[in-house]
């Protein structure tokens, strides 16, 4: 038993008094470390407290920055009200700083100057405004009360220039408003690209004026599989299912995305995943007849015929209209899961192979790829294709989207192709989030297991040399929608796993899984609640 004398007890009491009063002082000054997702390059806080009113007056240095204010006000109406005013009176001031990189920003909050966001372009400023929303959410004192923000300086810029989420609108159709909400969610995570999957076996979803049957016929399937594809006997719902985006809808969505600093990459699948198009125009397929928009999931042997010139005329006409609608640099031309079997019995494909000296049916796909790439290059565009294009015969200038794990991406980087990593093993967000989906109440899914921690653990540079790293352009998550019929379900699949995507894409150095999860809990889950977004309530600790 240690000796305890009266002096020690007195000293301890004194120490306690000091600690308690220090804690009381700390509580009176709501200074704390703000949590931001994705983790910024640096955050410095001081012990000052800056009061910002619930209705924030914004000042934008130029017209483009002013227009961000309205968009931000719409996005975060649940956090703050917004009006614009003079530079002198503003609580939040937005400036361009030509010395910064395009997507770089700083956010400084100080007693004398309120919140000041500087960015290398509208993009940088916009990402800074996303960070501001996270700061405000954490310093809110309740409805109608001012924000009590610690004095701070955040410096930040993204690691990757391509940060993306994909949505499959073919297997299930999502409305214009839902697609816009998806774009809002991308912006909230500082993702700058939306990969829009628009054509597939189960539905063609983009209006092409020159070929009206693509949507009149190809956007509708007569019924849809019920339950999992593996369940036998297969069951169908007997209800026609369809939907498509008019060109007017698409222009509206492209403008909506641009206002949120997001570029859209449309995907027009070729030569596979084309049954909806073949149903509309059977002369596009090797067999030339007998097609029906698919009602179940999987891989069809019926693909575009690469032998006939009429297929190229069609694809080029479609791409002309696609390029007119989407101003971005990249067009995704699919290229995945395109069986070569029909080419064996197709005289046109065989004649093409002979004329071009192509030895096997698989590599005939490389011929299509090269021609289409040249066509798009001549229009000033570049192509992206799924990693099967490596086997079909890839050009040095195509960007490879690695989905069958990271291996295709590693192979492509080693041969000098640009790469987007979207490995199913880390970023297929249609996969389950828990190891026991039934027990955890996860809705029926395609399979797989990609919990939040697995997404977070992805290293896009694994197995690459210093020199090869330059070919990795960014990381993307994919949401295939075979088993996802509602937008509520869409949100539950991407949230909160988009937090891990955004951090892998944006933050040069990860902190730790524990720290990441703590920040997600502190700021992102409350943000989803405040904005009325649906997110998964399971899988967080797996
Ligand atoms: C894919 O998942 N078939 C790209
Ligand atoms: Zn053919």
Coordinates of C-alpha atoms and ligand atoms in Angstrom, one line a residue:
X1 CA 0.0 0.0 0.0
X2 CA 1.6 3.3 -1.0
X3 CA 2.0 6.1 1.5
X4 CA -0.6 8.8 1.2
X5 CA 0.0 12.0 3.1
X6 CA -2.0 15.1 3.5
X7 CA 0.2 17.1 1.1
X8 CA -0.4 14.7 -1.7
X9 CA -4.2 14.9 -1.2
X10 CA -4.0 18.7 -1.2
X11 CA -1.9 18.7 -4.4
X12 CA -4.3 16.3 -6.1
X13 CA -7.3 18.5 -5.1
X14 CA -5.6 21.5 -6.4
X15 CA -4.7 19.8 -9.7
X16 CA -8.4 18.7 -10.1
X17 CA -9.6 22.3 -9.6
X18 CA -7.2 23.5 -12.2
X19 CA -8.3 20.8 -14.7
X20 CA -12.0 21.4 -14.1
X21 CA -11.7 25.1 -14.7
X22 CA -9.5 24.5 -17.8
X23 CA -12.2 22.2 -19.1
X24 CA -14.9 24.8 -18.4
X25 CA -12.9 27.4 -20.3
X26 CA -12.5 25.1 -23.2
X27 CA -16.2 24.4 -23.3
X28 CA -16.9 28.1 -23.4
X29 CA -14.7 28.5 -26.5
X30 CA -16.0 26.0 -29.1
X31 CA -12.6 25.5 -30.6
X32 CA -12.0 22.0 -31.9
X33 CA -10.5 20.1 -34.7
X34 CA -12.9 20.2 -37.7
X35 CA -13.3 16.9 -39.6
X36 CA -13.2 17.0 -43.3
X37 CA -13.8 14.2 -45.8
X38 CA -11.8 13.8 -48.0
X39 CA -8.8 14.7 -45.8
X40 CA -7.3 18.0 -47.0
X41 CA -3.6 18.6 -47.5
X42 CA -3.4 20.7 -44.3
X43 CA -5.7 22.2 -41.6
X44 CA -4.5 24.7 -39.1
X45 CA -6.8 26.0 -36.4
X46 CA -6.3 28.8 -33.9
X47 CA -8.1 29.5 -30.7
X48 CA -10.3 32.4 -32.0
X49 CA -14.0 31.9 -32.7
X50 CA -15.6 33.5 -35.7
X51 CA -19.3 34.1 -35.7
X52 CA -21.0 33.7 -39.0
X53 CA -24.7 34.4 -39.4
X54 CA -27.3 31.7 -40.4
X55 CA -28.1 33.8 -43.5
X56 CA -24.7 34.1 -45.2
X57 CA -23.9 37.0 -47.5
X58 CA -21.6 35.8 -50.3
X59 CA -19.4 37.9 -52.6
X60 CA -18.0 36.4 -55.8
X61 CA -15.1 38.0 -57.6
X62 CA -16.5 37.3 -61.1
X63 CA -19.6 36.1 -62.8
X64 CA -18.6 32.5 -62.8
X65 CA -18.0 32.6 -59.0
X66 CA -21.2 34.4 -58.4
X67 CA -23.1 31.7 -60.2
X68 CA -21.6 29.1 -57.8
X69 CA -23.3 30.9 -54.9
X70 CA -26.8 30.1 -56.2
X71 CA -25.9 26.5 -56.8
X72 CA -24.3 26.2 -53.3
X73 CA -27.4 27.8 -51.8
X74 CA -29.6 25.2 -53.5
X75 CA -27.4 22.3 -52.4
X76 CA -27.0 23.3 -48.8
X77 CA -30.3 25.1 -48.1
X78 CA -30.7 22.7 -45.1
X79 CA -27.5 24.2 -43.5
X80 CA -27.6 27.9 -44.3
X81 CA -29.5 30.5 -46.2
X82 CA -27.7 32.5 -48.8
X83 CA -27.8 36.0 -50.3
X84 CA -25.2 38.0 -52.3
X85 CA -23.8 41.3 -51.3
X86 CA -20.8 43.7 -51.6
X87 CA -17.3 42.5 -50.8
X88 CA -17.2 44.7 -47.8
X89 CA -20.3 43.3 -46.2
X90 CA -19.8 39.7 -47.2
X91 CA -19.4 36.8 -44.7
X92 CA -18.0 34.5 -47.4
X93 CA -15.8 35.9 -50.2
X94 CA -14.8 33.9 -53.2
X95 CA -11.7 34.8 -55.3
X96 CA -9.6 33.3 -58.1
X97 CA -5.9 32.9 -57.4
X98 CA -4.0 32.5 -60.7
X99 CA -1.0 31.1 -58.8
X100 CA -3.0 28.0 -57.8
X101 CA -3.6 24.8 -59.7
X102 CA -7.0 24.5 -61.4
X103 CA -8.7 22.4 -58.6
X104 CA -6.6 23.8 -55.7
X105 CA -8.2 26.0 -53.0
X106 CA -7.7 27.6 -49.6
X107 CA -10.4 28.3 -47.1
X108 CA -9.5 30.8 -44.4
X109 CA -11.8 31.8 -41.6
X110 CA -10.7 34.8 -39.5
X111 CA -12.4 37.3 -37.2
X112 CA -11.5 40.3 -39.4
X113 CA -12.5 38.8 -42.7
X114 CA -15.1 36.0 -42.3
X115 CA -14.6 33.1 -44.6
X116 CA -12.4 33.6 -47.7
X117 CA -12.2 30.9 -50.4
X118 CA -9.5 31.2 -53.0
X119 CA -9.2 28.8 -55.9
X120 CA -7.2 28.2 -59.0
X121 CA -10.5 28.2 -61.0
X122 CA -14.2 27.9 -60.4
X123 CA -13.5 24.2 -59.8
X124 CA -11.1 24.9 -56.9
X125 CA -13.4 27.5 -55.4
X126 CA -16.3 25.0 -55.7
X127 CA -14.4 22.3 -53.8
X128 CA -13.6 24.9 -51.2
X129 CA -17.3 25.6 -50.9
X130 CA -17.9 21.9 -50.2
X131 CA -15.4 22.1 -47.4
X132 CA -17.1 25.2 -46.1
X133 CA -20.4 23.3 -45.9
X134 CA -18.7 20.6 -43.8
X135 CA -17.2 23.2 -41.5
X136 CA -20.6 25.0 -41.1
X137 CA -22.4 21.7 -40.4
X138 CA -20.0 21.0 -37.5
X139 CA -20.2 24.5 -36.0
X140 CA -23.9 25.0 -36.2
X141 CA -25.5 26.0 -32.9
X142 CA -29.0 25.2 -34.0
X143 CA -31.8 26.5 -36.2
X144 CA -31.5 30.3 -36.8
X145 CA -28.4 30.6 -34.6
X146 CA -25.0 31.8 -35.9
X147 CA -22.3 29.4 -36.7
X148 CA -19.4 29.5 -34.2
X149 CA -16.4 28.7 -36.5
X150 CA -12.9 28.3 -35.2
X151 CA -10.3 30.5 -36.9
X152 CA -8.7 28.3 -39.5
X153 CA -6.7 27.9 -42.6
X154 CA -7.3 24.9 -44.9
X155 CA -5.0 24.3 -47.9
X156 CA -6.1 21.7 -50.3
X157 CA -5.8 20.2 -53.7
X158 CA -6.7 16.8 -55.2
X159 CA -4.2 14.1 -55.9
X160 CA -6.0 12.7 -59.0
X161 CA -7.5 14.8 -61.8
X162 CA -10.1 12.1 -62.6
X163 CA -12.4 11.3 -59.7
X164 CA -15.5 9.5 -60.8
X165 CA -18.7 7.6 -60.0
X166 CA -20.6 5.6 -62.6
X167 CA -24.3 4.9 -62.7
X168 CA -26.0 2.2 -64.8
X169 CA -29.3 3.7 -66.1
X170 CA -30.0 0.7 -68.4
X171 CA -30.7 -2.2 -66.2
X172 CA -32.9 0.2 -64.2
X173 CA -33.9 3.6 -65.3
X174 CA -33.4 6.7 -63.1
X175 CA -35.3 9.9 -63.7
X176 CA -33.7 13.2 -64.7
X177 CA -34.2 14.5 -61.1
X178 CA -32.6 11.3 -59.7
X179 CA -29.6 11.6 -62.1
X180 CA -29.3 15.3 -60.9
X181 CA -29.3 14.1 -57.3
X182 CA -26.6 11.6 -58.1
X183 CA -24.6 14.5 -59.5
X184 CA -25.1 16.4 -56.3
X185 CA -23.8 13.5 -54.4
X186 CA -20.7 13.3 -56.6
X187 CA -20.0 17.0 -55.9
X188 CA -20.5 16.6 -52.2
X189 CA -17.6 14.1 -52.3
X190 CA -15.4 16.4 -54.5
X191 CA -15.7 13.9 -57.4
X192 CA -15.4 15.7 -60.7
X193 CA -16.6 13.1 -63.3
X194 CA -19.9 11.3 -63.9
X195 CA -19.6 8.2 -66.0
X196 CA -23.1 7.7 -67.4
X197 CA -23.9 4.1 -68.7
X198 CA -26.5 4.7 -71.3
X199 CA -26.8 1.7 -73.6
X200 CA -27.0 -2.0 -72.8
X201 CA -28.8 -5.3 -73.6
X202 CA -31.7 -4.4 -71.3
X203 CA -32.4 -0.9 -72.6
X204 CA -31.1 1.9 -74.9
X205 CA -31.6 5.1 -72.9
X206 CA -30.4 8.0 -75.1
X207 CA -32.5 9.6 -77.8
X208 CA -30.7 9.5 -81.2
X209 CA -32.6 11.5 -83.7
X210 CA -31.4 9.7 -86.8
X211 CA -32.4 6.3 -85.3
X212 CA -35.7 6.8 -83.5
X213 CA -36.3 3.1 -83.0
X214 CA -33.4 2.9 -80.6
X215 CA -35.6 4.5 -78.0
X216 CA -39.1 3.6 -79.5
X217 CA -38.2 -0.1 -79.5
X218 CA -34.9 -0.4 -77.7
X219 CA -35.7 1.4 -74.5
X220 CA -38.5 -1.1 -73.5
X221 CA -38.2 -4.7 -72.3
X222 CA -41.4 -6.7 -72.1
X223 CA -40.7 -7.8 -68.5
X224 CA -37.9 -8.2 -65.9
X225 CA -36.4 -11.1 -64.0
X226 CA -37.6 -11.4 -60.4
X227 CA -35.1 -12.5 -57.8
X228 CA -31.5 -13.5 -58.4
X229 CA -30.3 -14.8 -61.8
X230 CA -29.0 -17.9 -60.1
X231 CA -32.5 -18.9 -58.8
X232 CA -34.1 -21.6 -60.9
X233 CA -36.6 -21.8 -62.4
X234 CA -36.3 -18.2 -63.5
X235 CA -39.3 -16.0 -62.7
X236 CA -40.4 -12.8 -64.5
X237 CA -42.7 -10.0 -63.5
X238 CA -44.8 -9.8 -66.7
X239 CA -44.6 -6.0 -66.7
X240 CA -43.1 -3.9 -69.5
X241 CA -40.3 -1.7 -68.3
X242 CA -38.7 1.3 -70.1
X243 CA -37.5 4.9 -70.0
X244 CA -35.1 7.1 -71.9
X245 CA -33.5 10.5 -71.8
X246 CA -34.5 12.9 -74.6
X247 CA -31.8 15.1 -76.0
X248 CA -33.4 18.0 -74.2
X249 CA -33.1 16.0 -70.9
X250 CA -29.5 15.3 -71.6
X251 CA -28.6 18.9 -72.4
X252 CA -30.4 19.9 -69.1
X253 CA -28.3 17.3 -67.2
X254 CA -25.0 18.2 -68.8
X255 CA -25.6 21.9 -67.9
X256 CA -26.6 20.9 -64.3
X257 CA -23.4 18.9 -64.0
X258 CA -21.3 21.7 -65.4
X259 CA -22.7 24.2 -62.9
X260 CA -21.4 21.7 -60.3
X261 CA -18.0 21.5 -61.9
X262 CA -18.7 17.9 -63.1
X263 CA -17.9 16.5 -66.5
X264 CA -20.1 13.7 -67.9
X265 CA -18.6 10.8 -69.8
X266 CA -21.3 9.0 -71.7
X267 CA -20.8 5.3 -72.4
X268 CA -22.1 3.9 -75.7
X269 CA -21.3 0.2 -75.5
X270 CA -19.7 -1.6 -78.5
X271 CA -19.5 -4.2 -79.8
X272 CA -21.2 -6.0 -76.9
X273 CA -24.1 -5.2 -74.6
X274 CA -25.9 -4.2 -77.7
X275 CA -29.1 -6.4 -77.8
X276 CA -31.4 -3.4 -77.3
X277 CA -29.9 -1.7 -80.4
X278 CA -30.1 -5.0 -82.4
X279 CA -33.7 -5.3 -81.5
X280 CA -34.4 -1.9 -82.9
X281 CA -32.2 -2.4 -86.0
X282 CA -31.6 -6.1 -86.5
X283 CA -29.2 -5.5 -89.5
X284 CA -26.7 -4.4 -86.9
X285 CA -26.1 -7.9 -85.7
X286 CA -24.3 -10.9 -87.4
X287 CA -27.4 -13.0 -87.3
X288 CA -29.6 -10.2 -88.6
X289 CA -32.8 -11.3 -86.9
X290 CA -34.3 -12.9 -83.8
X291 CA -33.4 -10.2 -81.2
X292 CA -35.4 -9.1 -78.2
X293 CA -34.5 -6.5 -75.6
X294 CA -33.1 -8.6 -72.8
X295 CA -35.3 -9.3 -69.7
X296 CA -32.6 -10.8 -67.6
X297 CA -28.9 -10.1 -66.7
X298 CA -25.7 -11.6 -68.1
X299 CA -23.7 -11.6 -71.2
X300 CA -25.3 -12.0 -74.7
X301 CA -23.5 -13.7 -77.6
X302 CA -25.3 -11.3 -79.9
X303 CA -23.1 -8.2 -80.5
X304 CA -22.7 -5.6 -83.3
X305 CA -21.4 -7.2 -86.6
X306 CA -17.9 -5.8 -87.3
X307 CA -17.9 -7.1 -90.9
X308 CA -20.5 -4.8 -92.4
X309 CA -19.9 -1.1 -93.2
X310 CA -23.5 -0.4 -92.2
X311 CA -22.5 -1.0 -88.6
X312 CA -19.8 1.7 -88.8
X313 CA -22.1 4.1 -90.5
X314 CA -24.6 3.6 -87.6
X315 CA -22.0 3.9 -84.9
X316 CA -20.5 7.0 -86.4
X317 CA -23.9 8.6 -86.8
X318 CA -24.7 7.8 -83.1
X319 CA -21.4 9.2 -82.0
X320 CA -21.9 12.4 -84.0
X321 CA -25.0 13.1 -81.9
X322 CA -23.4 12.0 -78.7
X323 CA -20.5 14.3 -79.3
X324 CA -22.9 17.2 -79.9
X325 CA -24.6 16.5 -76.6
X326 CA -21.5 15.9 -74.4
X327 CA -18.7 18.5 -74.6
X328 CA -16.2 16.6 -72.5
X329 CA -12.9 15.2 -73.9
X330 CA -13.8 11.5 -73.3
X331 CA -16.3 9.1 -74.8
X332 CA -16.5 5.7 -73.2
X333 CA -17.0 3.0 -75.9
X334 CA -17.5 0.0 -73.6
X335 CA -15.7 -2.9 -75.0
X336 CA -16.4 -5.4 -72.2
X337 CA -18.0 -8.8 -72.3
X338 CA -18.3 -9.1 -76.1
X339 CA -18.2 -12.8 -77.2
X340 CA -16.7 -13.4 -80.6
X341 CA -18.7 -16.6 -81.3
X342 CA -21.2 -15.1 -83.8
X343 CA -18.3 -13.9 -86.0
X344 CA -17.4 -17.5 -86.8
X345 CA -20.6 -18.0 -88.8
X346 CA -20.9 -14.5 -90.2
X347 CA -19.7 -14.2 -93.8
X348 CA -19.2 -10.4 -93.4
X349 CA -17.0 -10.8 -90.3
X350 CA -15.0 -13.5 -91.9
X351 CA -14.6 -11.4 -95.1
X352 CA -13.4 -8.5 -92.9
X353 CA -10.9 -10.7 -91.1
X354 CA -9.5 -12.0 -94.4
X355 CA -9.3 -8.5 -96.0
X356 CA -7.5 -7.0 -92.9
X357 CA -5.3 -10.1 -92.2
X358 CA -6.8 -10.6 -88.8
X359 CA -6.1 -14.1 -87.5
X360 CA -8.8 -14.6 -84.9
X361 CA -12.3 -13.4 -84.1
X362 CA -11.4 -11.8 -80.7
X363 CA -9.0 -9.4 -82.4
X364 CA -11.6 -8.3 -84.8
X365 CA -12.9 -6.2 -81.9
X366 CA -9.5 -4.4 -82.0
X367 CA -10.3 -3.4 -85.6
X368 CA -13.5 -1.8 -84.5
X369 CA -11.8 -0.1 -81.6
X370 CA -9.1 1.4 -83.8
X371 CA -11.6 2.7 -86.4
X372 CA -13.9 4.2 -83.8
X373 CA -11.0 5.7 -81.9
X374 CA -9.7 7.4 -85.1
X375 CA -13.2 8.7 -85.9
X376 CA -13.5 10.2 -82.4
X377 CA -9.9 11.5 -82.4
X378 CA -10.7 13.4 -85.6
X379 CA -13.5 15.1 -83.8
X380 CA -11.1 16.1 -81.0
X381 CA -12.2 13.4 -78.5
X382 CA -10.5 10.5 -76.8
X383 CA -11.8 7.1 -75.9
X384 CA -12.0 5.1 -72.7
X385 CA -12.7 1.3 -72.9
X386 CA -13.1 -1.5 -70.3
X387 CA -10.0 -3.6 -69.8
X388 CA -11.0 -6.3 -72.3
X389 CA -9.7 -3.9 -75.0
X390 CA -6.2 -4.9 -73.9
X391 CA -7.0 -8.4 -75.3
X392 CA -8.8 -7.2 -78.3
X393 CA -5.9 -5.1 -79.5
X394 CA -5.5 -1.8 -77.8
X395 CA -4.0 1.4 -79.3
X396 CA -1.4 3.3 -77.2
X397 CA -3.7 6.3 -77.0
X398 CA -6.8 4.6 -75.5
X399 CA -7.5 5.0 -71.8
X400 CA -8.1 1.6 -70.1
X401 CA -10.7 1.3 -67.4
X402 CA -9.6 -1.6 -65.2
X403 CA -12.6 -3.5 -63.8
X404 CA -11.6 -7.1 -63.5
X405 CA -9.5 -6.3 -60.5
X406 CA -6.6 -3.9 -60.8
X407 CA -4.6 -6.3 -62.9
X408 CA -5.7 -4.9 -66.3
X409 CA -4.8 -1.4 -65.1
X410 CA -1.4 -2.5 -64.0
X411 CA -0.8 -4.2 -67.3
X412 CA -1.9 -1.2 -69.2
X413 CA 0.2 1.2 -67.1
X414 CA 3.3 -1.0 -67.7
X415 CA 2.8 -0.6 -71.4
X416 CA 2.2 3.1 -71.2
X417 CA -1.6 3.4 -71.6
X418 CA -3.5 5.8 -69.4
X419 CA -5.6 4.0 -66.8
X420 CA -8.7 4.6 -64.7
X421 CA -8.9 2.1 -61.8
X422 CA -12.4 0.8 -61.1
X423 CA -11.6 -2.7 -59.8
X424 CA -14.6 -4.8 -58.9
X425 CA -12.6 -6.1 -55.9
X426 CA -12.6 -2.6 -54.3
X427 CA -15.1 -0.4 -56.1
X428 CA -18.0 -2.3 -57.4
X429 CA -20.6 -0.7 -55.2
X430 CA -23.3 -3.1 -56.4
X431 CA -21.5 -5.7 -54.2
X432 CA -22.6 -6.4 -50.7
X433 CA -21.3 -4.3 -47.8
X434 CA -21.4 -6.9 -45.1
X435 CA -20.1 -10.5 -44.9
X436 CA -23.6 -11.7 -43.9
X437 CA -26.0 -9.7 -46.0
X438 CA -29.1 -11.6 -45.0
X439 CA -28.5 -11.2 -41.3
X440 CA -27.7 -7.5 -41.7
X441 CA -30.8 -6.9 -43.8
X442 CA -29.1 -5.9 -47.0
X443 CA -31.4 -6.0 -50.0
X444 CA -30.9 -8.7 -52.7
X445 CA -27.7 -7.9 -54.6
X446 CA -25.6 -9.3 -57.3
X447 CA -23.1 -10.9 -54.9
X448 CA -19.5 -10.0 -53.9
X449 CA -18.3 -8.3 -50.7
X450 CA -16.8 -4.8 -50.6
X451 CA -17.2 -3.2 -47.2
X452 CA -16.2 0.4 -46.5
X453 CA -12.8 -0.7 -45.1
X454 CA -12.0 -2.6 -48.3
X455 CA -12.7 0.4 -50.5
X456 CA -10.6 2.5 -48.2
X457 CA -7.7 0.1 -48.4
X458 CA -7.2 0.4 -52.2
X459 CA -3.8 1.4 -53.3
X460 CA -4.0 2.6 -57.0
X461 CA -0.2 2.4 -57.3
X462 CA 0.2 -1.2 -56.1
X463 CA 2.8 -3.1 -58.1
X464 CA 3.8 0.0 -60.2
X465 CA 7.2 1.6 -60.4
X466 CA 7.7 5.3 -59.7
X467 CA 7.7 5.9 -63.5
X468 CA 4.6 3.9 -64.2
X469 CA 2.5 5.7 -61.5
X470 CA 2.1 8.6 -63.9
X471 CA -0.3 6.6 -66.1
X472 CA -2.9 6.2 -63.3
X473 CA -5.3 9.0 -63.9
X474 CA -7.8 8.3 -61.1
X475 CA -10.1 5.9 -59.4
X476 CA -13.8 5.3 -60.1
X477 CA -16.6 3.5 -58.4
X478 CA -19.2 1.7 -60.4
X479 CA -22.9 1.1 -59.6
X480 CA -24.4 -1.5 -61.9
X481 CA -28.1 -1.6 -61.4
X482 CA -29.4 -5.1 -62.2
X483 CA -30.6 -5.5 -58.6
X484 CA -31.1 -1.8 -57.8
X485 CA -34.5 -0.6 -58.9
X486 CA -35.0 2.6 -56.8
X487 CA -33.0 5.7 -56.2
X488 CA -33.3 5.1 -52.4
X489 CA -31.4 1.9 -53.0
X490 CA -28.9 3.6 -55.2
X491 CA -28.0 6.0 -52.3
X492 CA -27.8 3.1 -49.8
X493 CA -25.2 1.4 -52.0
X494 CA -22.9 4.4 -52.7
X495 CA -23.2 6.0 -49.2
X496 CA -21.0 6.0 -47.2
X497 CA -18.7 4.1 -49.5
X498 CA -18.3 7.2 -51.7
X499 CA -16.4 8.7 -48.7
X500 CA -13.7 6.0 -49.2
X501 CA -13.7 6.7 -53.0
X502 CA -13.3 10.4 -52.5
X503 CA -10.4 9.9 -50.0
X504 CA -8.6 7.4 -52.2
X505 CA -9.0 9.8 -55.2
X506 CA -8.4 13.1 -53.5
X507 CA -6.0 12.7 -50.5
X508 CA -2.4 12.2 -51.4
X509 CA -1.7 10.6 -48.1
X510 CA -4.3 8.5 -46.1
X511 CA -4.5 9.1 -42.4
X512 CA -5.7 5.7 -41.0
X513 CA -8.9 3.7 -41.2
X514 CA -9.8 4.6 -37.7
X515 CA -9.3 8.3 -38.3
X516 CA -11.1 8.1 -41.6
X517 CA -14.1 6.4 -40.0
X518 CA -14.2 8.9 -37.2
X519 CA -14.3 11.8 -39.7
X520 CA -17.1 10.0 -41.7
X521 CA -19.1 9.7 -38.5
X522 CA -18.4 13.2 -37.4
X523 CA -19.2 15.0 -40.6
X524 CA -20.5 12.8 -43.4
X525 CA -23.2 10.8 -41.8
X526 CA -24.7 13.9 -40.2
X527 CA -24.4 15.6 -43.6
X528 CA -26.4 12.8 -45.2
X529 CA -29.0 13.1 -42.5
X530 CA -29.2 16.9 -42.9
X531 CA -29.5 16.7 -46.7
X532 CA -32.0 13.9 -46.6
X533 CA -29.8 11.3 -48.3
X534 CA -30.2 7.6 -47.6
X535 CA -27.1 5.7 -46.6
X536 CA -26.2 2.2 -45.4
X537 CA -26.6 1.6 -41.7
X538 CA -24.5 -1.5 -41.8
X539 CA -21.0 -2.5 -42.8
X540 CA -19.4 0.4 -41.1
X541 CA -17.2 -1.6 -38.8
X542 CA -16.4 -4.6 -41.1
Ligands
LIG1 C1 -18.3 -4.7 -66.4 O1 -18.5 -4.8 -65.2 N1 -18.8 -5.6 -67.3 C2 -17.5 -3.6 -67.0
LIG2 ZN1 -20.7 -10.2 -88.4

